[in-house]
mmCIF file of C-alpha atoms in Angstrom:
data_model
loop_
_atom_site.group_PDB
_atom_site.id
_atom_site.type_symbol
_atom_site.label_atom_id
_atom_site.label_comp_id
_atom_site.label_asym_id
_atom_site.label_seq_id
_atom_site.Cartn_x
_atom_site.Cartn_y
_atom_site.Cartn_z
ATOM 1 C CA ASP A 1163 -28.340 -9.875 -3.327
ATOM 2 C CA GLY A 1164 -24.513 -10.871 -3.396
ATOM 3 C CA GLY A 1165 -23.028 -10.682 -7.383
ATOM 4 C CA ILE A 1166 -20.550 -9.982 -10.055
ATOM 5 C CA THR A 1167 -22.128 -6.748 -12.141
ATOM 6 C CA GLN A 1168 -20.531 -5.523 -15.412
ATOM 7 C CA SER A 1169 -21.275 -3.190 -17.563
ATOM 8 C CA PRO A 1170 -22.312 -1.337 -20.136
ATOM 9 C CA LYS A 1171 -24.243 -4.733 -21.513
ATOM 10 C CA TYR A 1172 -23.583 -3.341 -24.138
ATOM 11 C CA LEU A 1173 -20.662 -1.112 -25.399
ATOM 12 C CA PHE A 1174 -20.164 0.820 -29.347
ATOM 13 C CA ARG A 1175 -16.526 1.771 -29.936
ATOM 14 C CA LYS A 1176 -14.852 4.172 -32.568
ATOM 15 C CA GLU A 1177 -11.483 2.557 -33.679
ATOM 16 C CA GLY A 1178 -8.898 4.890 -32.169
ATOM 17 C CA GLN A 1179 -10.313 4.982 -28.810
ATOM 18 C CA ASN A 1180 -10.410 3.748 -25.397
ATOM 19 C CA VAL A 1181 -13.221 2.192 -23.445
ATOM 20 C CA THR A 1182 -13.489 1.100 -19.996
ATOM 21 C CA LEU A 1183 -16.092 -1.923 -18.785
ATOM 22 C CA SER A 1184 -17.022 -2.089 -15.300
ATOM 23 C CA CYS A 1185 -16.635 -4.898 -13.312
ATOM 24 C CA GLU A 1186 -17.997 -4.917 -8.958
ATOM 25 C CA GLN A 1187 -18.495 -7.696 -6.815
ATOM 26 C CA ASN A 1188 -20.004 -7.434 -3.332
ATOM 27 C CA LEU A 1189 -19.304 -10.759 -2.551
ATOM 28 C CA ASN A 1190 -15.674 -10.387 -0.378
ATOM 29 C CA HIS A 1191 -13.822 -12.595 -3.490
ATOM 30 C CA ASP A 1192 -10.149 -12.117 -3.107
ATOM 31 C CA ALA A 1193 -9.459 -12.263 -6.621
ATOM 32 C CA MET A 1194 -10.358 -10.882 -9.829
ATOM 33 C CA TYR A 1195 -10.485 -12.218 -13.429
ATOM 34 C CA TRP A 1196 -11.021 -10.681 -16.832
ATOM 35 C CA TYR A 1197 -11.288 -13.603 -20.297
ATOM 36 C CA ARG A 1198 -12.400 -12.629 -23.455
ATOM 37 C CA GLN A 1199 -14.540 -14.489 -25.439
ATOM 38 C CA ASP A 1200 -15.184 -14.754 -29.423
ATOM 39 C CA PRO A 1201 -18.060 -16.748 -31.440
ATOM 40 C CA GLY A 1202 -17.976 -20.155 -31.155
ATOM 41 C CA GLN A 1203 -14.416 -20.140 -29.172
ATOM 42 C CA GLY A 1204 -13.634 -20.737 -25.206
ATOM 43 C CA LEU A 1205 -12.645 -18.287 -22.540
ATOM 44 C CA ARG A 1206 -9.219 -16.701 -22.920
ATOM 45 C CA LEU A 1207 -7.536 -15.228 -20.129
ATOM 46 C CA ILE A 1208 -6.392 -11.040 -19.780
ATOM 47 C CA TYR A 1209 -5.879 -10.758 -17.237
ATOM 48 C CA TYR A 1210 -6.159 -11.928 -13.188
ATOM 49 C CA SER A 1211 -5.550 -10.011 -10.058
ATOM 50 C CA GLN A 1212 -4.849 -11.988 -6.843
ATOM 51 C CA ILE A 1213 -5.128 -8.905 -4.478
ATOM 52 C CA VAL A 1214 -5.843 -4.987 -5.015
ATOM 53 C CA ASN A 1215 -2.927 -3.301 -6.023
ATOM 54 C CA ASP A 1216 -1.601 -6.633 -7.496
ATOM 55 C CA PHE A 1217 -1.931 -8.030 -11.324
ATOM 56 C CA GLN A 1218 -0.571 -10.840 -13.626
ATOM 57 C CA LYS A 1219 -1.478 -10.681 -17.130
ATOM 58 C CA GLY A 1220 -3.119 -13.612 -19.548
ATOM 59 C CA ASP A 1221 -2.681 -15.412 -22.343
ATOM 60 C CA ILE A 1222 -4.047 -12.349 -24.147
ATOM 61 C CA ALA A 1223 -3.062 -8.787 -22.132
ATOM 62 C CA GLU A 1224 -1.304 -7.072 -25.790
ATOM 63 C CA GLY A 1225 -4.300 -4.333 -25.714
ATOM 64 C CA TYR A 1226 -5.437 -3.980 -22.761
ATOM 65 C CA SER A 1227 -4.981 -2.225 -18.636
ATOM 66 C CA VAL A 1228 -6.545 -2.902 -15.455
ATOM 67 C CA SER A 1229 -5.947 -1.389 -12.530
ATOM 68 C CA ARG A 1230 -7.457 -3.140 -8.964
ATOM 69 C CA GLU A 1231 -7.825 -0.335 -6.379
ATOM 70 C CA LYS A 1232 -10.587 -1.848 -4.316
ATOM 71 C CA LYS A 1233 -11.223 -5.550 -3.792
ATOM 72 C CA GLU A 1234 -14.953 -4.936 -4.804
ATOM 73 C CA SER A 1235 -14.126 -3.184 -8.704
ATOM 74 C CA PHE A 1236 -11.667 -4.631 -11.290
ATOM 75 C CA PRO A 1237 -11.830 -2.284 -14.343
ATOM 76 C CA LEU A 1238 -11.072 -3.656 -17.931
ATOM 77 C CA THR A 1239 -9.598 -0.640 -20.323
ATOM 78 C CA VAL A 1240 -9.143 -1.626 -23.858
ATOM 79 C CA THR A 1241 -7.032 0.281 -26.133
ATOM 80 C CA SER A 1242 -6.667 1.507 -29.213
ATOM 81 C CA ALA A 1243 -3.390 -0.697 -29.438
ATOM 82 C CA GLN A 1244 -6.056 -3.637 -29.489
ATOM 83 C CA LYS A 1245 -6.148 -3.962 -32.842
ATOM 84 C CA ASN A 1246 -9.529 -6.045 -32.809
ATOM 85 C CA PRO A 1247 -11.485 -6.067 -29.754
ATOM 86 C CA THR A 1248 -15.069 -6.656 -30.805
ATOM 87 C CA ALA A 1249 -15.750 -9.365 -28.602
ATOM 88 C CA PHE A 1250 -17.900 -11.095 -25.571
ATOM 89 C CA TYR A 1251 -15.768 -9.930 -22.530
ATOM 90 C CA LEU A 1252 -16.594 -11.774 -18.853
ATOM 91 C CA CYS A 1253 -15.460 -10.924 -15.693
ATOM 92 C CA ALA A 1254 -14.867 -13.056 -12.916
ATOM 93 C CA SER A 1255 -14.352 -13.408 -8.619
ATOM 94 C CA ARG A 1256 -13.378 -15.866 -6.389
ATOM 95 C CA THR A 1257 -11.664 -16.820 -3.394
ATOM 96 C CA GLY A 1258 -10.264 -19.446 -1.637
ATOM 97 C CA GLY A 1259 -10.089 -21.759 -4.167
ATOM 98 C CA GLU A 1260 -13.403 -21.994 -4.222
ATOM 99 C CA SER A 1261 -15.647 -22.278 -7.648
ATOM 100 C CA ALA A 1262 -15.912 -18.892 -9.844
ATOM 101 C CA PHE A 1263 -18.739 -16.747 -10.216
ATOM 102 C CA PHE A 1264 -19.397 -14.294 -13.430
ATOM 103 C CA GLY A 1265 -21.164 -11.928 -14.799
ATOM 104 C CA GLN A 1266 -23.699 -11.039 -17.348
ATOM 105 C CA GLY A 1267 -20.767 -9.999 -19.717
ATOM 106 C CA THR A 1268 -20.714 -7.170 -22.401
ATOM 107 C CA ARG A 1269 -20.108 -7.045 -26.110
ATOM 108 C CA LEU A 1270 -18.315 -4.911 -27.311
ATOM 109 C CA THR A 1271 -18.740 -4.158 -30.507
ATOM 110 C CA VAL A 1272 -16.182 -1.429 -33.519
ATOM 111 C CA VAL A 1273 -18.167 0.762 -35.516
ATOM 112 C CA LEU B 836 -1.644 -26.041 -14.747
ATOM 113 C CA ALA B 837 -2.709 -30.034 -16.251
ATOM 114 C CA LYS B 838 -4.110 -28.882 -19.546
ATOM 115 C CA THR B 839 -7.339 -30.821 -20.677
ATOM 116 C CA THR B 840 -8.632 -32.167 -23.222
ATOM 117 C CA GLN B 841 -12.385 -32.311 -24.356
ATOM 118 C CA PRO B 842 -14.885 -33.880 -27.543
ATOM 119 C CA ILE B 843 -15.780 -30.368 -29.009
ATOM 120 C CA SER B 844 -19.055 -31.093 -29.534
ATOM 121 C CA MET B 845 -21.692 -34.722 -28.890
ATOM 122 C CA ASP B 846 -25.349 -34.444 -29.955
ATOM 123 C CA SER B 847 -28.242 -36.420 -27.539
ATOM 124 C CA TYR B 848 -32.321 -36.642 -27.316
ATOM 125 C CA GLU B 849 -34.079 -35.720 -24.110
ATOM 126 C CA GLY B 850 -34.053 -38.164 -21.496
ATOM 127 C CA GLN B 851 -30.734 -39.772 -22.586
ATOM 128 C CA GLU B 852 -28.269 -40.203 -20.308
ATOM 129 C CA VAL B 853 -24.827 -37.386 -20.982
ATOM 130 C CA ASN B 854 -21.323 -38.251 -20.115
ATOM 131 C CA ILE B 855 -18.749 -36.165 -21.356
ATOM 132 C CA THR B 856 -15.229 -36.932 -20.920
ATOM 133 C CA CYS B 857 -12.469 -34.949 -20.306
ATOM 134 C CA SER B 858 -8.955 -35.654 -20.213
ATOM 135 C CA HIS B 859 -6.268 -34.293 -17.716
ATOM 136 C CA ASN B 860 -2.378 -36.706 -17.965
ATOM 137 C CA ASN B 861 -1.027 -34.043 -15.983
ATOM 138 C CA ILE B 862 -2.883 -33.495 -12.701
ATOM 139 C CA ALA B 863 -0.763 -32.366 -10.072
ATOM 140 C CA THR B 864 -1.926 -34.600 -6.413
ATOM 141 C CA ASN B 865 -3.142 -30.349 -4.699
ATOM 142 C CA ASP B 866 -5.088 -30.144 -8.026
ATOM 143 C CA TYR B 867 -9.431 -30.734 -7.844
ATOM 144 C CA ILE B 868 -11.422 -31.662 -11.498
ATOM 145 C CA THR B 869 -14.034 -28.508 -12.391
ATOM 146 C CA TRP B 870 -16.769 -28.569 -14.877
ATOM 147 C CA TYR B 871 -18.581 -25.412 -15.622
ATOM 148 C CA GLN B 872 -21.445 -25.116 -18.210
ATOM 149 C CA GLN B 873 -22.333 -22.040 -19.913
ATOM 150 C CA PHE B 874 -25.050 -20.857 -22.099
ATOM 151 C CA PRO B 875 -24.908 -18.670 -25.255
ATOM 152 C CA SER B 876 -24.224 -14.756 -24.266
ATOM 153 C CA GLN B 877 -23.846 -15.536 -20.415
ATOM 154 C CA GLY B 878 -21.399 -16.039 -17.870
ATOM 155 C CA PRO B 879 -19.983 -19.536 -17.064
ATOM 156 C CA ARG B 880 -21.458 -21.167 -13.716
ATOM 157 C CA PHE B 881 -20.087 -23.750 -11.117
ATOM 158 C CA ILE B 882 -21.708 -27.492 -11.797
ATOM 159 C CA ILE B 883 -19.580 -29.595 -10.044
ATOM 160 C CA GLN B 884 -16.412 -29.739 -8.616
ATOM 161 C CA GLY B 885 -14.486 -33.501 -7.186
ATOM 162 C CA TYR B 886 -11.129 -34.714 -6.581
ATOM 163 C CA LYS B 887 -11.418 -38.917 -6.349
ATOM 164 C CA THR B 888 -13.387 -41.245 -6.703
ATOM 165 C CA LYS B 889 -17.647 -40.077 -7.005
ATOM 166 C CA VAL B 890 -19.268 -37.163 -6.085
ATOM 167 C CA THR B 891 -23.345 -36.066 -6.786
ATOM 168 C CA ASN B 892 -25.042 -33.684 -6.967
ATOM 169 C CA GLU B 893 -28.221 -32.230 -7.437
ATOM 170 C CA VAL B 894 -27.539 -31.857 -11.331
ATOM 171 C CA ALA B 895 -24.952 -34.022 -12.293
ATOM 172 C CA SER B 896 -22.237 -36.342 -10.985
ATOM 173 C CA LEU B 897 -18.730 -36.973 -11.912
ATOM 174 C CA PHE B 898 -16.517 -39.582 -11.498
ATOM 175 C CA ILE B 899 -12.840 -40.132 -11.851
ATOM 176 C CA PRO B 900 -10.848 -42.901 -11.883
ATOM 177 C CA ALA B 901 -8.006 -43.759 -9.263
ATOM 178 C CA ASP B 902 -5.031 -42.454 -11.564
ATOM 179 C CA ARG B 903 -7.151 -39.524 -12.045
ATOM 180 C CA LYS B 904 -5.912 -38.743 -15.334
ATOM 181 C CA SER B 905 -9.174 -38.159 -17.102
ATOM 182 C CA SER B 906 -13.165 -36.998 -15.469
ATOM 183 C CA THR B 907 -16.487 -37.646 -16.501
ATOM 184 C CA LEU B 908 -19.362 -35.743 -16.180
ATOM 185 C CA SER B 909 -22.964 -37.743 -16.428
ATOM 186 C CA LEU B 910 -26.125 -35.649 -16.798
ATOM 187 C CA PRO B 911 -28.907 -37.751 -16.458
ATOM 188 C CA ARG B 912 -32.156 -37.803 -18.366
ATOM 189 C CA VAL B 913 -30.900 -34.024 -20.369
ATOM 190 C CA SER B 914 -34.005 -31.787 -21.377
ATOM 191 C CA LEU B 915 -33.672 -29.144 -24.319
ATOM 192 C CA SER B 916 -32.665 -26.157 -21.728
ATOM 193 C CA ASP B 917 -28.999 -28.930 -20.994
ATOM 194 C CA THR B 918 -27.835 -27.139 -24.363
ATOM 195 C CA ALA B 919 -24.320 -25.793 -23.445
ATOM 196 C CA VAL B 920 -21.036 -25.225 -23.694
ATOM 197 C CA TYR B 921 -18.875 -28.109 -20.949
ATOM 198 C CA TYR B 922 -15.783 -27.195 -19.846
ATOM 199 C CA CYS B 923 -13.637 -28.980 -17.357
ATOM 200 C CA LEU B 924 -11.094 -26.928 -15.483
ATOM 201 C CA VAL B 925 -8.186 -29.143 -13.977
ATOM 202 C CA GLY B 926 -5.681 -26.624 -11.154
ATOM 203 C CA GLU B 927 -8.744 -25.085 -8.827
ATOM 204 C CA SER B 928 -7.733 -25.588 -5.749
ATOM 205 C CA ARG B 929 -9.849 -25.739 -2.700
ATOM 206 C CA ARG B 930 -6.019 -25.548 -0.429
ATOM 207 C CA GLY B 931 -6.527 -21.697 -1.178
ATOM 208 C CA SER B 932 -4.846 -21.188 -4.836
ATOM 209 C CA GLN B 933 -6.354 -18.109 -6.378
ATOM 210 C CA GLY B 934 -3.727 -18.477 -9.143
ATOM 211 C CA ASN B 935 -5.462 -17.830 -12.827
ATOM 212 C CA LEU B 936 -8.261 -19.918 -13.953
ATOM 213 C CA ILE B 937 -7.668 -21.500 -17.979
ATOM 214 C CA PHE B 938 -10.620 -22.160 -19.050
ATOM 215 C CA GLY B 939 -10.066 -24.829 -22.220
ATOM 216 C CA LYS B 940 -12.660 -24.880 -25.712
ATOM 217 C CA GLY B 941 -14.949 -26.796 -23.787
ATOM 218 C CA THR B 942 -17.782 -28.928 -24.987
ATOM 219 C CA LYS B 943 -20.634 -28.622 -27.035
ATOM 220 C CA LEU B 944 -24.200 -30.616 -26.508
ATOM 221 C CA SER B 945 -26.380 -30.550 -28.188
ATOM 222 C CA VAL B 946 -29.808 -31.611 -27.121
ATOM 223 C CA LYS B 947 -32.540 -32.683 -29.851
ATOM 224 C CA PRO B 948 -35.795 -33.624 -28.981
#
């Protein structure tokens, strides 16, 4: 089945650690996106990538980094510079201006 | 990208028709209007998209007036399972735009028995 997969579903991070969230899609989509969602809030854009080896910052990129070495993959690293990383992270992909497909999300908690 | 404004929350009862209106005064000529639905702890999913007049699919209708400065998502005969957050997006063009997708805060719909 075609789709977009995020892993892990739950992730715990110690303060000062970097962690990487995985996002893989087999939909042959060109564009991929990372969002952060805090409780009761909407989605805020962290980074997006329109093609391989290219990505742009969204509204809240500070403390995060991404790479796009393959069309299928768009991992997000939450660095120690992100002071409040506890949140629900969503990855999405789309192509040609069509509607976006979302993964099931990763819930990150700082312990 | 055009900014959107939606009510923060709405309440309804099972079996009623629900209309959620979104304002987008700065919509551009090539912009489409797209609505997504999100359940707790899940990613949003596409509901409907339109450019003008009326669009209908198996789950909803979308009404867009001639000036396109607003749009209304209509959910017929809602059930408890329609309780969710609904987002209105503008600027997701079918013409090949793959730029950023900006979500607002959405409308939290609560359906009561």
